[in-house]
Short mmCIF file of C-alpha atoms in Angstrom, two decimals:
data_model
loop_
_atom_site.label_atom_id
_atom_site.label_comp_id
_atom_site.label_asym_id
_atom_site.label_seq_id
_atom_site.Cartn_x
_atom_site.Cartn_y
_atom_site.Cartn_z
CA UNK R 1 52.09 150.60 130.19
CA UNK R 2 49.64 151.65 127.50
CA UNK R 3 46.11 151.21 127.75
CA UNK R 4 43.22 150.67 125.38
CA UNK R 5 41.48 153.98 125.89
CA UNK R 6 45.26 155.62 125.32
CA UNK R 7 45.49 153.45 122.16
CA UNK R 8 42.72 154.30 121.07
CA UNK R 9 42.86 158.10 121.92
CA UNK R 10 45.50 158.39 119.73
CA UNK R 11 44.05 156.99 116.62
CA UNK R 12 41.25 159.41 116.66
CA UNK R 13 43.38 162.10 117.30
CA UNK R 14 45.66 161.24 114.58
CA UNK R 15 42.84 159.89 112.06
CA UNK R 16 43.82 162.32 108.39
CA UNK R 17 47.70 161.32 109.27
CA UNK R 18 46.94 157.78 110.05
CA UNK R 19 44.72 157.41 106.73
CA UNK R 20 46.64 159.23 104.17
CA UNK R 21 49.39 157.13 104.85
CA UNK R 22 47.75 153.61 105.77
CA UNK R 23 45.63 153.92 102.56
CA UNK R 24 48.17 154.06 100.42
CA UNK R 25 50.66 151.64 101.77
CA UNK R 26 47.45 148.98 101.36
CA UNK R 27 46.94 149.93 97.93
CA UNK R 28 50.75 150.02 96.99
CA UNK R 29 51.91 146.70 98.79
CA UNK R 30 48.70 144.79 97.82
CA UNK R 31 49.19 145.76 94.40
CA UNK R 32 52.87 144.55 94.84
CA UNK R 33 52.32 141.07 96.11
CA UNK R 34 49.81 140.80 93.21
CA UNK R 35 52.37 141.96 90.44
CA UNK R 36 55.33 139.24 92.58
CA UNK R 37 53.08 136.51 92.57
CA UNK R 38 52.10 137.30 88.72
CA UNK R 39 56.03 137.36 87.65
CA UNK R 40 56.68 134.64 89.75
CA UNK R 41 58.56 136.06 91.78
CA UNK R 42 60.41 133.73 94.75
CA UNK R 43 58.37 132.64 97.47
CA UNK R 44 60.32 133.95 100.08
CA UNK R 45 60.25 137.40 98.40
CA UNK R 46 55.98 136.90 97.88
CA UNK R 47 55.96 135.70 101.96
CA UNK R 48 57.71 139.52 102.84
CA UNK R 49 55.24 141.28 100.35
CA UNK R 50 52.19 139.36 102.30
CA UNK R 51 53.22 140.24 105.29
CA UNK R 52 54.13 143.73 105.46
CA UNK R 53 50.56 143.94 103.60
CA UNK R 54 48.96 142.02 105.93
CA UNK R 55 50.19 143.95 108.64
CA UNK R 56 48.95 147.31 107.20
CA UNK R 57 45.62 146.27 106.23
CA UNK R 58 44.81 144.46 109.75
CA UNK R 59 46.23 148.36 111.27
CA UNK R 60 43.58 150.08 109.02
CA UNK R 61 41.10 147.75 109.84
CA UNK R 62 42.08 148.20 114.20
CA UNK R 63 41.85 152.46 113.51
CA UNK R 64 38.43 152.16 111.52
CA UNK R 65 37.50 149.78 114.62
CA UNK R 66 38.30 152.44 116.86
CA UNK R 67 35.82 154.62 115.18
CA UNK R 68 33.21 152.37 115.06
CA UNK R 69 33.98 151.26 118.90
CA UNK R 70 32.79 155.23 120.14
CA UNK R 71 29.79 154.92 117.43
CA UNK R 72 30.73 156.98 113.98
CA UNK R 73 28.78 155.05 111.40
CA UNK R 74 29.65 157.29 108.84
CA UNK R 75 30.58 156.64 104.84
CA UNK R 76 33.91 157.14 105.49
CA UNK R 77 34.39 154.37 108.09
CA UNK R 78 32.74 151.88 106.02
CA UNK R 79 35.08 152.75 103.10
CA UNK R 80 38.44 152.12 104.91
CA UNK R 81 37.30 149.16 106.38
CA UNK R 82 36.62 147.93 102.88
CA UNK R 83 39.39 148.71 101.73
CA UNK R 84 41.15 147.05 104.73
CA UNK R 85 39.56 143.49 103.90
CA UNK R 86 39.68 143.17 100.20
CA UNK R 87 43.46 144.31 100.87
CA UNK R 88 44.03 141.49 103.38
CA UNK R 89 41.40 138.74 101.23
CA UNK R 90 44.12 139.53 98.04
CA UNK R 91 46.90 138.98 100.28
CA UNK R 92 45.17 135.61 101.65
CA UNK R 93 44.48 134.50 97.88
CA UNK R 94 47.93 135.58 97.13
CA UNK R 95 49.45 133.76 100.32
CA UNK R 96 47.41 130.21 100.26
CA UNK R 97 46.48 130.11 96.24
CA UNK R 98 49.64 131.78 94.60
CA UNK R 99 48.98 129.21 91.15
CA UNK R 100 45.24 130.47 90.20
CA UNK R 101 45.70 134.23 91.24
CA UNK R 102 49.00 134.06 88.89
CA UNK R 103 46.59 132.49 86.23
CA UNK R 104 43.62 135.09 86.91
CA UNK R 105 46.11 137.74 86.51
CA UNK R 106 47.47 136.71 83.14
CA UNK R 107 44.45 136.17 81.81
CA UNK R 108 42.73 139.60 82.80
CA UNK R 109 46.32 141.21 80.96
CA UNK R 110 45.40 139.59 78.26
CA UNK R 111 42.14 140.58 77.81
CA UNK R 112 42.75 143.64 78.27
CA UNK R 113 45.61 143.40 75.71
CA UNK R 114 43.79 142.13 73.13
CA UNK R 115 41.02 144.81 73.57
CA UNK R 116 43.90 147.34 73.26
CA UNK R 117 44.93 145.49 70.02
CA UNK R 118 41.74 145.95 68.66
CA UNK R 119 41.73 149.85 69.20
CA UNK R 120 45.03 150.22 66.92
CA UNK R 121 44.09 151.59 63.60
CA UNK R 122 44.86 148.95 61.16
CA UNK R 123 47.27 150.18 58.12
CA UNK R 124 44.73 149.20 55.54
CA UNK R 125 42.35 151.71 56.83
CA UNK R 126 41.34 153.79 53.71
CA UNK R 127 40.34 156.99 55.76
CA UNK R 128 43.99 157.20 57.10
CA UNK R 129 45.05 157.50 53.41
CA UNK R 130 43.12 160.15 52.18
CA UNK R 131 45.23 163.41 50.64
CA UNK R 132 45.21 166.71 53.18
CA UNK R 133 42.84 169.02 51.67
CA UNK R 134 44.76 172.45 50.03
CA UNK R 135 44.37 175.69 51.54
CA UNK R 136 45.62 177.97 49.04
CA UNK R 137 43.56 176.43 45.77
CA UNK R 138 40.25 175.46 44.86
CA UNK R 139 38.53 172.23 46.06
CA UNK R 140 37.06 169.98 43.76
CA UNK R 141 34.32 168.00 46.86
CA UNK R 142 33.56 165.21 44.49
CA UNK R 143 37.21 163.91 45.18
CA UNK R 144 36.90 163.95 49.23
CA UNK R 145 33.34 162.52 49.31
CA UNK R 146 33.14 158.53 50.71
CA UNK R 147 33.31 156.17 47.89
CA UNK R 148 30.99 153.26 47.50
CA UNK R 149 33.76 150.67 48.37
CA UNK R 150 35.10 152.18 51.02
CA UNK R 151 33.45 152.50 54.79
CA UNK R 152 33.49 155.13 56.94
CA UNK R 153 33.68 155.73 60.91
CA UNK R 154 30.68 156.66 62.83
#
């Protein structure tokens, strides 16, 4: 039989392996069960994704605990253990509000589409139309100075 202090043992021992894979498996599977409840994805399917995430968070959370059972109050520790519960608060959003996170999401994608839209040079942009200056013959400057009309980007 295993014991606490064994358990325990063992996750200090095998802390880098431990966190460079629990890390990203919280990141990954969170951000999955976001993107399935966003597509609407079936609830059986978002149920799995909550779980598995869950279940990985609440392990990060038990190996930072370990840490902070023997007394390292370091960055670190408070880092993973931050990660650990806004992984498993997304998943509980996810899991007992599916409707308004699938609504927050949208409407954050949007946003951030329209801002996107805005970036795109329009095609009526005069400075996108103006003639390549010639290398090999003289330059007359009065033709590629800004016109009155016509604005230019700061």
């Amino acid at each position: 039989m295993l014991s606490l202090n064994a358990l325990l043992d063992f996750s200090r021992c095998n802390c880098v392996g431990i966190c460079a894979s629990l890390v990203p498996i919280n990141i990954l599977s969170t951000a999955l069960t976001v993107y399935k409840v966003s597509r609407d994805h079936s609830p059986r399917s978002i149920r799995a994704s909550i779980g598995f995430s869950s279940l990985a968070a609440v392990l990060l959370a038990l190996h930072d605990l370990s840490w902070l059972i023997i007394g390292v109050i370091m960055a670190p520790t408070y880092i993973l253990f931050t990660i650990a519960v806004v992984c498993l608060s997304f998943n509980a959003w996810a899991g007992f509000h599916p409707r308004s996170m699938r609504q927050t999401v949208l409407a954050i994608v949007s946003y951030c589409w329209q801002g996107l839209m805005m970036l795109r040079p329009s095609k009526a942009d005069p400075l996108l139309n103006l003639d390549p200056i010639p290398l090999n013959s003289t330059v007359d400057i009065r033709r590629y100075q800004p016109q009155p009309g016509i604005r230019t980007r700061r």
